[in-house]
PDB file of C-alpha atoms in Angstrom:
ATOM      1  CA  MET A   1      44.367 -11.089-108.671  1.00 76.00           C
ATOM      2  CA  ALA A   2      45.650  -9.716-105.391  1.00 88.00           C
ATOM      3  CA  LEU A   3      44.131  -7.585-102.655  1.00 94.00           C
ATOM      4  CA  GLU A   4      44.419  -3.820-103.136  1.00 95.00           C
ATOM      5  CA  LYS A   5      44.829  -1.729 -99.991  1.00 96.00           C
ATOM      6  CA  LEU A   6      42.341   1.131 -99.779  1.00 96.00           C
ATOM      7  CA  GLY A   7      43.164   2.462 -96.339  1.00 93.00           C
ATOM      8  CA  GLU A   8      43.515   1.492 -92.699  1.00 88.00           C
ATOM      9  CA  ASN A   9      42.092  -2.034 -92.360  1.00 95.00           C
ATOM     10  CA  LEU A  10      40.375  -1.734 -95.736  1.00 97.00           C
ATOM     11  CA  TYR A  11      41.006  -3.752 -98.912  1.00 97.00           C
ATOM     12  CA  LEU A  12      39.471  -4.433-102.311  1.00 97.00           C
ATOM     13  CA  TYR A  13      39.520  -7.683-104.235  1.00 96.00           C
ATOM     14  CA  PRO A  14      38.902  -6.697-107.892  1.00 94.00           C
ATOM     15  CA  GLY A  15      36.311  -8.389-110.039  1.00 91.00           C
ATOM     16  CA  SER A  16      32.827  -7.952-111.426  1.00 91.00           C
ATOM     17  CA  PRO A  17      31.602  -7.390-108.830  1.00 94.00           C
ATOM     18  CA  SER A  18      34.583  -6.319-106.760  1.00 96.00           C
ATOM     19  CA  THR A  19      34.602  -7.365-103.106  1.00 98.00           C
ATOM     20  CA  MET A  20      35.467  -4.885-100.360  1.00 98.00           C
ATOM     21  CA  ILE A  21      37.023  -6.212 -97.155  1.00 98.00           C
ATOM     22  CA  LYS A  22      36.983  -4.484 -93.761  1.00 98.00           C
ATOM     23  CA  THR A  23      39.275  -5.907 -91.108  1.00 96.00           C
ATOM     24  CA  GLY A  24      39.551  -5.289 -87.374  1.00 93.00           C
ATOM     25  CA  GLU A  25      38.245  -7.348 -84.489  1.00 92.00           C
ATOM     26  CA  LYS A  26      36.286  -9.245 -87.149  1.00 96.00           C
ATOM     27  CA  THR A  27      36.857  -9.549 -90.894  1.00 98.00           C
ATOM     28  CA  VAL A  28      33.828  -8.750 -93.014  1.00 98.00           C
ATOM     29  CA  ILE A  29      33.524  -8.934 -96.795  1.00 98.00           C
ATOM     30  CA  ILE A  30      31.043  -6.898 -98.847  1.00 98.00           C
ATOM     31  CA  ASP A  31      29.535  -8.568-101.938  1.00 98.00           C
ATOM     32  CA  PRO A  32      31.301 -11.952-102.054  1.00 97.00           C
ATOM     33  CA  GLY A  33      30.497 -12.268-105.769  1.00 96.00           C
ATOM     34  CA  ASN A  34      30.323 -15.253-108.090  1.00 94.00           C
ATOM     35  CA  GLY A  35      32.467 -17.756-109.951  1.00 92.00           C
ATOM     36  CA  SER A  36      33.535 -21.353-109.446  1.00 91.00           C
ATOM     37  CA  LYS A  37      36.890 -20.380-107.879  1.00 94.00           C
ATOM     38  CA  ARG A  38      36.131 -17.057-106.228  1.00 94.00           C
ATOM     39  CA  HIS A  39      35.486 -18.435-102.733  1.00 96.00           C
ATOM     40  CA  LYS A  40      38.902 -20.114-102.801  1.00 96.00           C
ATOM     41  CA  GLU A  41      40.568 -16.972-104.158  1.00 96.00           C
ATOM     42  CA  LEU A  42      39.118 -14.766-101.418  1.00 96.00           C
ATOM     43  CA  ARG A  43      40.187 -17.164 -98.671  1.00 96.00           C
ATOM     44  CA  ARG A  44      43.660 -17.502-100.188  1.00 96.00           C
ATOM     45  CA  GLU A  45      44.242 -13.759-100.426  1.00 95.00           C
ATOM     46  CA  LEU A  46      43.033 -13.140 -96.875  1.00 95.00           C
ATOM     47  CA  ARG A  47      45.212 -15.904 -95.481  1.00 95.00           C
ATOM     48  CA  LYS A  48      48.214 -14.180 -97.034  1.00 95.00           C
ATOM     49  CA  ILE A  49      47.661 -11.353 -94.535  1.00 93.00           C
ATOM     50  CA  GLY A  50      46.762 -13.719 -91.709  1.00 94.00           C
ATOM     51  CA  LEU A  51      42.985 -13.295 -91.763  1.00 95.00           C
ATOM     52  CA  GLU A  52      39.858 -15.422 -92.096  1.00 96.00           C
ATOM     53  CA  ILE A  53      36.368 -14.305 -93.137  1.00 97.00           C
ATOM     54  CA  ASN A  54      33.972 -13.885 -90.186  1.00 98.00           C
ATOM     55  CA  TYR A  55      30.941 -12.159 -91.726  1.00 98.00           C
ATOM     56  CA  MET A  56      29.489 -11.185 -95.101  1.00 98.00           C
ATOM     57  CA  LEU A  57      27.489  -8.113 -96.127  1.00 98.00           C
ATOM     58  CA  ALA A  58      25.608  -7.702 -99.409  1.00 98.00           C
ATOM     59  CA  THR A  59      24.649  -4.480-101.148  1.00 98.00           C
ATOM     60  CA  HIS A  60      21.662  -6.315-102.666  1.00 97.00           C
ATOM     61  CA  ALA A  61      20.513  -9.800-103.580  1.00 95.00           C
ATOM     62  CA  HIS A  62      21.231 -10.118-107.305  1.00 94.00           C
ATOM     63  CA  ALA A  63      22.801 -13.471-108.046  1.00 92.00           C
ATOM     64  CA  ASP A  64      26.168 -12.126-109.252  1.00 94.00           C
ATOM     65  CA  HIS A  65      26.740 -10.495-105.843  1.00 96.00           C
ATOM     66  CA  ILE A  66      25.892 -13.417-103.550  1.00 96.00           C
ATOM     67  CA  ALA A  67      26.336 -16.619-105.567  1.00 94.00           C
ATOM     68  CA  ILE A  68      29.332 -17.890-103.564  1.00 96.00           C
ATOM     69  CA  ALA A  69      27.871 -17.036-100.155  1.00 96.00           C
ATOM     70  CA  PRO A  70      26.818 -20.666 -99.470  1.00 95.00           C
ATOM     71  CA  LYS A  71      30.353 -21.870-100.262  1.00 96.00           C
ATOM     72  CA  LEU A  72      31.887 -19.407 -97.805  1.00 97.00           C
ATOM     73  CA  ASP A  73      29.378 -20.538 -95.149  1.00 95.00           C
ATOM     74  CA  LYS A  74      29.599 -17.420 -92.958  1.00 97.00           C
ATOM     75  CA  PRO A  75      26.747 -15.287 -91.560  1.00 98.00           C
ATOM     76  CA  LEU A  76      25.260 -13.009 -94.224  1.00 98.00           C
ATOM     77  CA  PHE A  77      23.684  -9.607 -93.500  1.00 98.00           C
ATOM     78  CA  ILE A  78      21.433  -7.862 -96.054  1.00 98.00           C
ATOM     79  CA  HIS A  79      18.858  -5.053 -96.107  1.00 98.00           C
ATOM     80  CA  ARG A  80      15.406  -6.230 -95.055  1.00 98.00           C
ATOM     81  CA  TYR A  81      13.915  -5.388 -98.483  1.00 97.00           C
ATOM     82  CA  GLU A  82      16.345  -7.876-100.073  1.00 97.00           C
ATOM     83  CA  PHE A  83      15.877 -10.748 -97.631  1.00 95.00           C
ATOM     84  CA  SER A  84      13.412 -12.882 -99.591  1.00 93.00           C
ATOM     85  CA  ILE A  85      15.203 -12.122-102.865  1.00 93.00           C
ATOM     86  CA  ALA A  86      18.434 -13.573-101.525  1.00 93.00           C
ATOM     87  CA  GLU A  87      16.923 -16.634 -99.910  1.00 93.00           C
ATOM     88  CA  THR A  88      14.926 -18.044-102.832  1.00 92.00           C
ATOM     89  CA  PRO A  89      16.303 -18.693-106.341  1.00 89.00           C
ATOM     90  CA  LEU A  90      12.901 -17.963-107.917  1.00 90.00           C
ATOM     91  CA  ASN A  91      12.693 -14.527-106.306  1.00 89.00           C
ATOM     92  CA  ARG A  92      16.151 -13.662-107.669  1.00 88.00           C
ATOM     93  CA  GLU A  93      14.935 -14.535-111.168  1.00 88.00           C
ATOM     94  CA  LEU A  94      11.698 -12.587-110.655  1.00 86.00           C
ATOM     95  CA  LEU A  95      13.683  -9.455-109.806  1.00 81.00           C
ATOM     96  CA  THR A  96      16.065  -9.700-112.745  1.00 80.00           C
ATOM     97  CA  PHE A  97      13.919 -11.321-115.476  1.00 82.00           C
ATOM     98  CA  GLY A  98      10.355 -10.577-114.356  1.00 82.00           C
ATOM     99  CA  SER A  99       9.341 -14.235-114.019  1.00 86.00           C
ATOM    100  CA  LYS A 100      10.916 -17.675-113.949  1.00 89.00           C
ATOM    101  CA  ALA A 101      13.802 -17.364-116.418  1.00 86.00           C
ATOM    102  CA  PRO A 102      14.677 -19.936-119.101  1.00 89.00           C
ATOM    103  CA  LYS A 103      17.323 -22.336-117.838  1.00 87.00           C
ATOM    104  CA  GLY A 104      20.800 -20.998-118.575  1.00 82.00           C
ATOM    105  CA  PHE A 105      19.435 -17.758-120.051  1.00 83.00           C
ATOM    106  CA  LEU A 106      20.638 -15.432-117.314  1.00 77.00           C
ATOM    107  CA  VAL A 107      24.418 -15.331-116.885  1.00 72.00           C
ATOM    108  CA  TYR A 108      24.335 -15.621-113.089  1.00 77.00           C
ATOM    109  CA  GLN A 109      21.502 -18.081-112.489  1.00 79.00           C
ATOM    110  CA  PHE A 110      22.171 -20.565-109.733  1.00 79.00           C
ATOM    111  CA  PRO A 111      19.750 -22.910-107.962  1.00 81.00           C
ATOM    112  CA  SER A 112      21.008 -22.615-104.374  1.00 83.00           C
ATOM    113  CA  GLU A 113      19.165 -20.953-101.533  1.00 88.00           C
ATOM    114  CA  VAL A 114      21.233 -18.279 -99.820  1.00 94.00           C
ATOM    115  CA  ARG A 115      20.563 -18.207 -96.114  1.00 95.00           C
ATOM    116  CA  VAL A 116      20.390 -14.704 -94.612  1.00 97.00           C
ATOM    117  CA  HIS A 117      21.375 -14.614 -90.961  1.00 97.00           C
ATOM    118  CA  ALA A 118      20.442 -10.996 -90.166  1.00 97.00           C
ATOM    119  CA  VAL A 119      18.759  -7.999 -91.778  1.00 98.00           C
ATOM    120  CA  PHE A 120      19.596  -4.330 -91.326  1.00 98.00           C
ATOM    121  CA  ASP A 121      18.052  -0.933 -92.039  1.00 98.00           C
ATOM    122  CA  TRP A 122      19.657   2.030 -93.740  1.00 98.00           C
ATOM    123  CA  SER A 123      21.839   4.162 -91.418  1.00 96.00           C
ATOM    124  CA  ASP A 124      22.713   1.157 -89.236  1.00 98.00           C
ATOM    125  CA  GLU A 125      26.357   0.773 -88.156  1.00 97.00           C
ATOM    126  CA  LEU A 126      27.873  -2.614 -88.979  1.00 97.00           C
ATOM    127  CA  PHE A 127      31.484  -3.624 -88.350  1.00 96.00           C
ATOM    128  CA  GLY A 128      32.742  -0.041 -88.603  1.00 95.00           C
ATOM    129  CA  LEU A 129      30.669   0.711 -91.712  1.00 97.00           C
ATOM    130  CA  ARG A 130      27.562   2.876 -92.095  1.00 98.00           C
ATOM    131  CA  THR A 131      24.776   1.616 -94.345  1.00 98.00           C
ATOM    132  CA  LEU A 132      23.473   4.130 -96.905  1.00 98.00           C
ATOM    133  CA  GLU A 133      20.148   4.284 -98.728  1.00 98.00           C
ATOM    134  CA  LEU A 134      20.813   3.883-102.470  1.00 98.00           C
ATOM    135  CA  PRO A 135      17.743   2.164-104.008  1.00 98.00           C
ATOM    136  CA  GLY A 136      16.655   2.234-107.636  1.00 98.00           C
ATOM    137  CA  HIS A 137      18.725  -0.601-109.043  1.00 97.00           C
ATOM    138  CA  SER A 138      17.009  -2.909-106.552  1.00 96.00           C
ATOM    139  CA  PRO A 139      14.561  -2.291-103.681  1.00 97.00           C
ATOM    140  CA  GLY A 140      17.088  -2.411-100.833  1.00 98.00           C
ATOM    141  CA  MET A 141      20.268  -1.391-102.666  1.00 98.00           C
ATOM    142  CA  THR A 142      22.717  -0.359 -99.930  1.00 98.00           C
ATOM    143  CA  GLY A 143      26.028   1.459 -99.912  1.00 98.00           C
ATOM    144  CA  PHE A 144      28.642   0.900 -97.189  1.00 98.00           C
ATOM    145  CA  LEU A 145      30.565   3.947 -96.001  1.00 98.00           C
ATOM    146  CA  ASP A 146      33.898   3.697 -94.207  1.00 98.00           C
ATOM    147  CA  GLU A 147      34.066   7.189 -92.717  1.00 97.00           C
ATOM    148  CA  GLU A 148      37.561   6.671 -91.285  1.00 95.00           C
ATOM    149  CA  ASN A 149      39.004   6.066 -94.764  1.00 97.00           C
ATOM    150  CA  ALA A 150      36.477   8.201 -96.704  1.00 98.00           C
ATOM    151  CA  VAL A 151      35.565   5.225 -98.911  1.00 98.00           C
ATOM    152  CA  LEU A 152      32.048   4.341-100.085  1.00 98.00           C
ATOM    153  CA  TYR A 153      31.340   0.937-101.616  1.00 98.00           C
ATOM    154  CA  ALA A 154      28.321   1.831-103.743  1.00 98.00           C
ATOM    155  CA  GLY A 155      27.354  -1.532-105.223  1.00 97.00           C
ATOM    156  CA  ASP A 156      25.198  -1.195-108.337  1.00 98.00           C
ATOM    157  CA  SER A 157      23.835   2.254-107.509  1.00 98.00           C
ATOM    158  CA  PHE A 158      25.945   3.431-110.469  1.00 98.00           C
ATOM    159  CA  PHE A 159      27.999   1.753-113.195  1.00 96.00           C
ATOM    160  CA  GLY A 160      31.178   2.210-115.173  1.00 94.00           C
ATOM    161  CA  GLU A 161      30.839   3.685-118.669  1.00 94.00           C
ATOM    162  CA  ARG A 162      31.829   0.455-120.426  1.00 93.00           C
ATOM    163  CA  VAL A 163      29.112  -1.497-118.617  1.00 93.00           C
ATOM    164  CA  ILE A 164      26.399   0.993-119.591  1.00 95.00           C
ATOM    165  CA  GLU A 165      27.583   1.372-123.172  1.00 95.00           C
ATOM    166  CA  SER A 166      27.538  -2.394-123.670  1.00 94.00           C
ATOM    167  CA  VAL A 167      23.859  -2.729-122.669  1.00 94.00           C
ATOM    168  CA  GLY A 168      22.394   0.724-123.374  1.00 96.00           C
ATOM    169  CA  LEU A 169      20.544   1.457-120.140  1.00 96.00           C
ATOM    170  CA  PRO A 170      21.599   1.101-116.501  1.00 96.00           C
ATOM    171  CA  TYR A 171      19.618  -1.765-114.992  1.00 95.00           C
ATOM    172  CA  LEU A 172      17.008  -0.267-112.658  1.00 97.00           C
ATOM    173  CA  ILE A 173      13.560  -0.984-111.320  1.00 96.00           C
ATOM    174  CA  GLU A 174      12.569   2.594-110.408  1.00 98.00           C
ATOM    175  CA  PRO A 175      14.090   5.481-112.378  1.00 98.00           C
ATOM    176  CA  ASN A 176      13.387   8.259-109.894  1.00 98.00           C
ATOM    177  CA  LEU A 177      14.909   6.350-106.988  1.00 98.00           C
ATOM    178  CA  PHE A 178      17.949   5.554-109.159  1.00 98.00           C
ATOM    179  CA  LYS A 179      18.402   9.250-109.989  1.00 98.00           C
ATOM    180  CA  GLU A 180      17.955  10.289-106.350  1.00 98.00           C
ATOM    181  CA  SER A 181      20.655   7.804-105.335  1.00 98.00           C
ATOM    182  CA  ILE A 182      23.015   9.228-107.963  1.00 98.00           C
ATOM    183  CA  LYS A 183      22.474  12.699-106.505  1.00 97.00           C
ATOM    184  CA  ARG A 184      23.233  11.406-102.986  1.00 98.00           C
ATOM    185  CA  LEU A 185      26.474   9.954-104.309  1.00 98.00           C
ATOM    186  CA  MET A 186      27.345  13.322-105.860  1.00 98.00           C
ATOM    187  CA  ASN A 187      27.121  14.872-102.402  1.00 98.00           C
ATOM    188  CA  TYR A 188      29.591  12.331-101.020  1.00 98.00           C
ATOM    189  CA  THR A 189      31.898  12.942-103.975  1.00 97.00           C
ATOM    190  CA  GLU A 190      31.930  16.652-103.225  1.00 96.00           C
ATOM    191  CA  GLU A 191      33.072  15.768 -99.700  1.00 96.00           C
ATOM    192  CA  GLY A 192      36.102  13.947-101.159  1.00 97.00           C
ATOM    193  CA  VAL A 193      34.853  10.388-100.645  1.00 98.00           C
ATOM    194  CA  LEU A 194      36.251   7.644-102.896  1.00 98.00           C
ATOM    195  CA  LEU A 195      33.416   5.819-104.689  1.00 98.00           C
ATOM    196  CA  ILE A 196      33.658   2.145-105.599  1.00 97.00           C
ATOM    197  CA  PRO A 197      31.054   0.660-107.957  1.00 96.00           C
ATOM    198  CA  SER A 198      30.645  -3.093-108.016  1.00 95.00           C
ATOM    199  CA  HIS A 199      31.226  -3.103-111.777  1.00 93.00           C
ATOM    200  CA  GLY A 200      33.813  -0.553-112.826  1.00 90.00           C
ATOM    201  CA  ARG A 201      36.842   1.359-111.580  1.00 93.00           C
ATOM    202  CA  ARG A 202      36.897   3.274-108.304  1.00 95.00           C
ATOM    203  CA  VAL A 203      36.632   7.035-108.787  1.00 97.00           C
ATOM    204  CA  ARG A 204      37.076  10.225-106.810  1.00 97.00           C
ATOM    205  CA  GLY A 205      36.599  13.945-107.355  1.00 97.00           C
ATOM    206  CA  GLU A 206      35.961  15.203-110.873  1.00 97.00           C
ATOM    207  CA  LYS A 207      36.170  11.712-112.397  1.00 97.00           C
ATOM    208  CA  ALA A 208      33.517  10.502-109.972  1.00 98.00           C
ATOM    209  CA  LEU A 209      31.229  13.445-110.704  1.00 98.00           C
ATOM    210  CA  ASN A 210      31.627  12.915-114.456  1.00 98.00           C
ATOM    211  CA  LEU A 211      30.794   9.223-114.165  1.00 98.00           C
ATOM    212  CA  LEU A 212      27.768   9.880-111.966  1.00 98.00           C
ATOM    213  CA  GLU A 213      26.609  12.521-114.434  1.00 98.00           C
ATOM    214  CA  PHE A 214      27.017   9.963-117.241  1.00 98.00           C
ATOM    215  CA  ASN A 215      24.752   7.532-115.355  1.00 97.00           C
ATOM    216  CA  LEU A 216      22.185  10.248-114.708  1.00 98.00           C
ATOM    217  CA  LYS A 217      22.158  11.534-118.277  1.00 98.00           C
ATOM    218  CA  ARG A 218      21.873   8.007-119.712  1.00 98.00           C
ATOM    219  CA  VAL A 219      18.679   7.394-117.722  1.00 98.00           C
ATOM    220  CA  GLU A 220      17.322  10.783-118.789  1.00 98.00           C
ATOM    221  CA  ALA A 221      18.272  10.037-122.407  1.00 98.00           C
ATOM    222  CA  GLY A 222      16.466   6.713-122.131  1.00 98.00           C
ATOM    223  CA  GLU A 223      13.334   8.464-120.912  1.00 98.00           C
ATOM    224  CA  SER A 224      13.389  11.060-123.702  1.00 98.00           C
ATOM    225  CA  ARG A 225      14.177   8.491-126.423  1.00 98.00           C
ATOM    226  CA  ILE A 226      11.349   6.249-125.247  1.00 98.00           C
ATOM    227  CA  LEU A 227       8.941   9.195-125.473  1.00 98.00           C
ATOM    228  CA  GLU A 228      10.225   9.946-128.974  1.00 98.00           C
ATOM    229  CA  LEU A 229       9.894   6.297-130.028  1.00 98.00           C
ATOM    230  CA  LEU A 230       6.352   6.221-128.671  1.00 98.00           C
ATOM    231  CA  LYS A 231       5.161   8.732-131.235  1.00 98.00           C
ATOM    232  CA  THR A 232       4.525   5.420-132.961  1.00 97.00           C
ATOM    233  CA  PRO A 233       2.780   2.824-130.757  1.00 98.00           C
ATOM    234  CA  ARG A 234       5.296   0.194-129.659  1.00 98.00           C
ATOM    235  CA  SER A 235       5.440  -2.757-127.299  1.00 98.00           C
ATOM    236  CA  VAL A 236       8.049  -3.034-124.554  1.00 97.00           C
ATOM    237  CA  SER A 237       9.996  -5.615-126.563  1.00 96.00           C
ATOM    238  CA  GLU A 238      10.021  -3.314-129.607  1.00 98.00           C
ATOM    239  CA  LEU A 239      11.245  -0.463-127.429  1.00 98.00           C
ATOM    240  CA  SER A 240      14.042  -2.660-126.091  1.00 97.00           C
ATOM    241  CA  TYR A 241      15.306  -3.367-129.612  1.00 97.00           C
ATOM    242  CA  PHE A 242      15.053   0.186-130.970  1.00 97.00           C
ATOM    243  CA  LEU A 243      16.512   1.713-127.816  1.00 97.00           C
ATOM    244  CA  ALA A 244      19.504  -0.653-127.877  1.00 96.00           C
ATOM    245  CA  LYS A 245      20.103   0.279-131.507  1.00 96.00           C
ATOM    246  CA  SER A 246      19.905   3.996-130.736  1.00 96.00           C
ATOM    247  CA  PHE A 247      22.589   3.611-128.038  1.00 97.00           C
ATOM    248  CA  ASP A 248      24.770   1.339-130.234  1.00 96.00           C
ATOM    249  CA  ALA A 249      24.560  -1.314-127.528  1.00 95.00           C
ATOM    250  CA  LYS A 250      25.410  -4.961-128.033  1.00 91.00           C
ATOM    251  CA  ILE A 251      22.188  -6.624-129.197  1.00 95.00           C
ATOM    252  CA  THR A 252      21.788 -10.115-127.749  1.00 94.00           C
ATOM    253  CA  PRO A 253      18.706 -11.995-126.507  1.00 94.00           C
ATOM    254  CA  GLN A 254      19.904 -11.479-122.920  1.00 92.00           C
ATOM    255  CA  THR A 255      20.480  -7.733-123.363  1.00 92.00           C
ATOM    256  CA  LEU A 256      17.072  -7.227-124.951  1.00 94.00           C
ATOM    257  CA  ALA A 257      15.354  -9.248-122.218  1.00 93.00           C
ATOM    258  CA  LEU A 258      17.106  -7.508-119.322  1.00 92.00           C
ATOM    259  CA  ASN A 259      16.605  -4.033-120.813  1.00 95.00           C
ATOM    260  CA  GLN A 260      12.873  -4.638-120.718  1.00 95.00           C
ATOM    261  CA  VAL A 261      13.033  -4.305-116.919  1.00 95.00           C
ATOM    262  CA  PRO A 262      14.231  -0.655-116.842  1.00 97.00           C
ATOM    263  CA  ILE A 263      12.045   0.112-119.867  1.00 98.00           C
ATOM    264  CA  ARG A 264       8.937  -1.131-118.018  1.00 97.00           C
ATOM    265  CA  ALA A 265       9.972   0.974-115.020  1.00 97.00           C
ATOM    266  CA  ILE A 266      10.301   4.069-117.220  1.00 98.00           C
ATOM    267  CA  ILE A 267       6.977   3.249-118.925  1.00 98.00           C
ATOM    268  CA  ALA A 268       5.284   3.168-115.506  1.00 98.00           C
ATOM    269  CA  ASP A 269       6.713   6.580-114.616  1.00 98.00           C
ATOM    270  CA  LEU A 270       5.725   8.134-117.962  1.00 98.00           C
ATOM    271  CA  TYR A 271       2.221   6.727-117.572  1.00 98.00           C
ATOM    272  CA  ASN A 272       1.948   8.076-114.018  1.00 98.00           C
ATOM    273  CA  ARG A 273       2.947  11.491-115.368  1.00 97.00           C
ATOM    274  CA  ASP A 274       0.132  11.248-117.953  1.00 98.00           C
ATOM    275  CA  LEU A 275       2.592  11.392-120.867  1.00 98.00           C
ATOM    276  CA  ILE A 276       1.693   8.058-122.486  1.00 98.00           C
ATOM    277  CA  GLU A 277      -1.292   5.774-122.812  1.00 98.00           C
ATOM    278  CA  PRO A 278      -1.806   2.054-123.536  1.00 98.00           C
ATOM    279  CA  VAL A 279      -3.226   0.923-126.872  1.00 98.00           C
ATOM    280  CA  ILE A 280      -4.036  -2.508-128.257  1.00 98.00           C
ATOM    281  CA  GLU A 281      -2.765  -3.165-131.772  1.00 96.00           C
ATOM    282  CA  GLU A 282      -2.386  -6.939-131.941  1.00 94.00           C
ATOM    283  CA  ASP A 283      -0.397  -6.544-128.711  1.00 95.00           C
ATOM    284  CA  LEU A 284      -0.221  -4.284-125.672  1.00 98.00           C
ATOM    285  CA  LYS A 285       1.563  -1.171-126.892  1.00 98.00           C
ATOM    286  CA  TRP A 286       2.243   2.291-125.544  1.00 98.00           C
ATOM    287  CA  LYS A 287       1.766   5.597-127.271  1.00 98.00           C
ATOM    288  CA  ALA A 288       2.825   9.149-126.429  1.00 98.00           C
ATOM    289  CA  LYS A 289      -0.035  11.497-125.785  1.00 96.00           C
ATOM    290  CA  PRO A 290      -0.303  14.482-128.141  1.00 92.00           C
TER     291      PRO A 290
END
């Protein structure tokens, strides 16, 4: 794959996740990504235009976004909420799996520590980019806005349709924050900004609004289907299976395990809204209130 030019001093290296590159006095890459050859590929493509990587930024600390950071060996900046997640392998597994994960079970497990050299807050200016508050998928999920080029690298604050349809639910840890972030992105779309998700095609205008609406409606559909399913008491693992089936998602052990994270987040919200209650029927189950 080759670099794609997005604007003045701005490039994208496609992948899952894609990597955005901002050049100028210093060259900074956003979400270096993962893969045994990716660090070599990024260096090779940048050298073709006479550049070397100086700094790295990360939208968040999930393993697929930062796995090659140690191989690139450049200073990494990340939101302060994500600091400890990036630095310790166990914390990365806690965020994605809920505990220590079985060896080899998660696609992007890796044992290396990822040293973070600096933390930032939302609305900080870094290397010609403004950091945006887009939590919900992870605690410190951050977008990077290039105002000069009207381009917003949005990380995993929303997903392409194919990604969502393959798993059923967008991965999130707090549904209301996820939905609020989608609505913020809609505002940028209405201003003509190009949106780039980490996993999926870049979108602008009506296509962007439609995709954001798809993300929003899928979370809302998940909430309503969970309430419907809970007319019969069910455990979180049972909900994961029946919900995946209802969305025609690919049913694998990994999908069912990972979907339990957003399902638990939705369960917490429904409970806080006094719509469901816990019951014990040979397991901890949840039941919709009449």
